[in-house]
Steps between C-alpha positions, in 0.01 A plus 500: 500500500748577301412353160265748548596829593238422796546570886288397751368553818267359764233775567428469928136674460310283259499183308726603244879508357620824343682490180732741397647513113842685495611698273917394570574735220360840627733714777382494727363151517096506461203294482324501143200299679337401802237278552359310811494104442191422671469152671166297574283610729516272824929575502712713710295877582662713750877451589559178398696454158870505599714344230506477111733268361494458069628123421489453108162588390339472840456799773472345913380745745471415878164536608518521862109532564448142296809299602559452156727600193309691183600393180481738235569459129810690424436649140078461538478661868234213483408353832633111505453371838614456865756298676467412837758634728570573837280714796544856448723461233700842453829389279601298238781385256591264277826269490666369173351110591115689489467486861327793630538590833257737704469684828291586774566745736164419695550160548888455521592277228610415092328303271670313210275493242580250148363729229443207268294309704368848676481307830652568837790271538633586893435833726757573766444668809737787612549686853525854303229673255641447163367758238661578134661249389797485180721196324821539399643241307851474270544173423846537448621668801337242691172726606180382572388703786134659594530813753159619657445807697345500854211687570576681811904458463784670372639094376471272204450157517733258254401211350668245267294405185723259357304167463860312473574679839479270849333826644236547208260743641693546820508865683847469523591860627310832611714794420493919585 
């Protein structure tokens, strides 16, 4: 978060989100604070959080063991809600048009997720195991492109997220 100073990170042995404060100023680089976020009981325990993503003043973190995206308030750390998502969902990113798009390894597909509404809009199937997940988008070059990892391969899977594009939420290439 950085309006913050904050860094965080999904914490694979219990139901919480570790938050580091930085300190950008000291050499080396150190944390001033660290604190666990703690999420409701009845979330992820175990290894199940995979993915923090900060959007304006909300935190999303792919819950795997609930299908479902956490939201978090960004400057409170309160607890907000749930969106669902997708089976076993282990990624997640946003694109500029607030379409968030999630993965599951498990199960072999994306989700496209409309923030606004916080409903699932489509979920695509896939014949590899698609795991992190990234967008990359400059308008002006002409980029609007997702690229997931694959679980078990050494490839990335493209995808165009340009909703003026004819292949809108295609998986147009995988690449090594």
């Amino acid at each position: 978060l950085p309006q913050t100073g904050r860094v965080l990170v999904p914490n694979r042995f219990f139901n919480a989100i570790t938050t580091f404060e930085i300190d950008y100023t000291a050499e080396p680089l150190e944390a001033r604070n660290r604190h666990d976020l703690s999420l409701p009981i009845g979330m992820a325990s175990g290894d199940y959080f995979r993915t923090v993503v900060a959007i304006g003043s909300k935190i999303y973190v792919a819950d795997r063991n609930s299908d479902r995206i956490v939201v978090i308030d960004a400057l409170s750390e309160e607890f907000i809600g749930t969106i669902p998502a997708i089976q076993g969902v282990t990624g997640i990113a946003r694109t500029s048009d607030n379409l968030m798009i999630a993965t599951s390894f498990d199960h072999r597909r994306l989700a496209f997720i409309n923030l606004e509404s916080e409903s699932v809009l489509s979920v695509i199937g896939l014949t590899r195991r698609p795991y992190g997940i990234a967008v990359i988008e400059q308008p002006d070059a002409g980029i609007h492109r997702a690229y997931f990892s694959m679980f078990t391969e050494d490839r990335l899977g493209v995808m165009d997220v340009d909703p003026t594009s004819e292949r809108f939420l295609d998986v147009i290439a995988y690449i090594q």
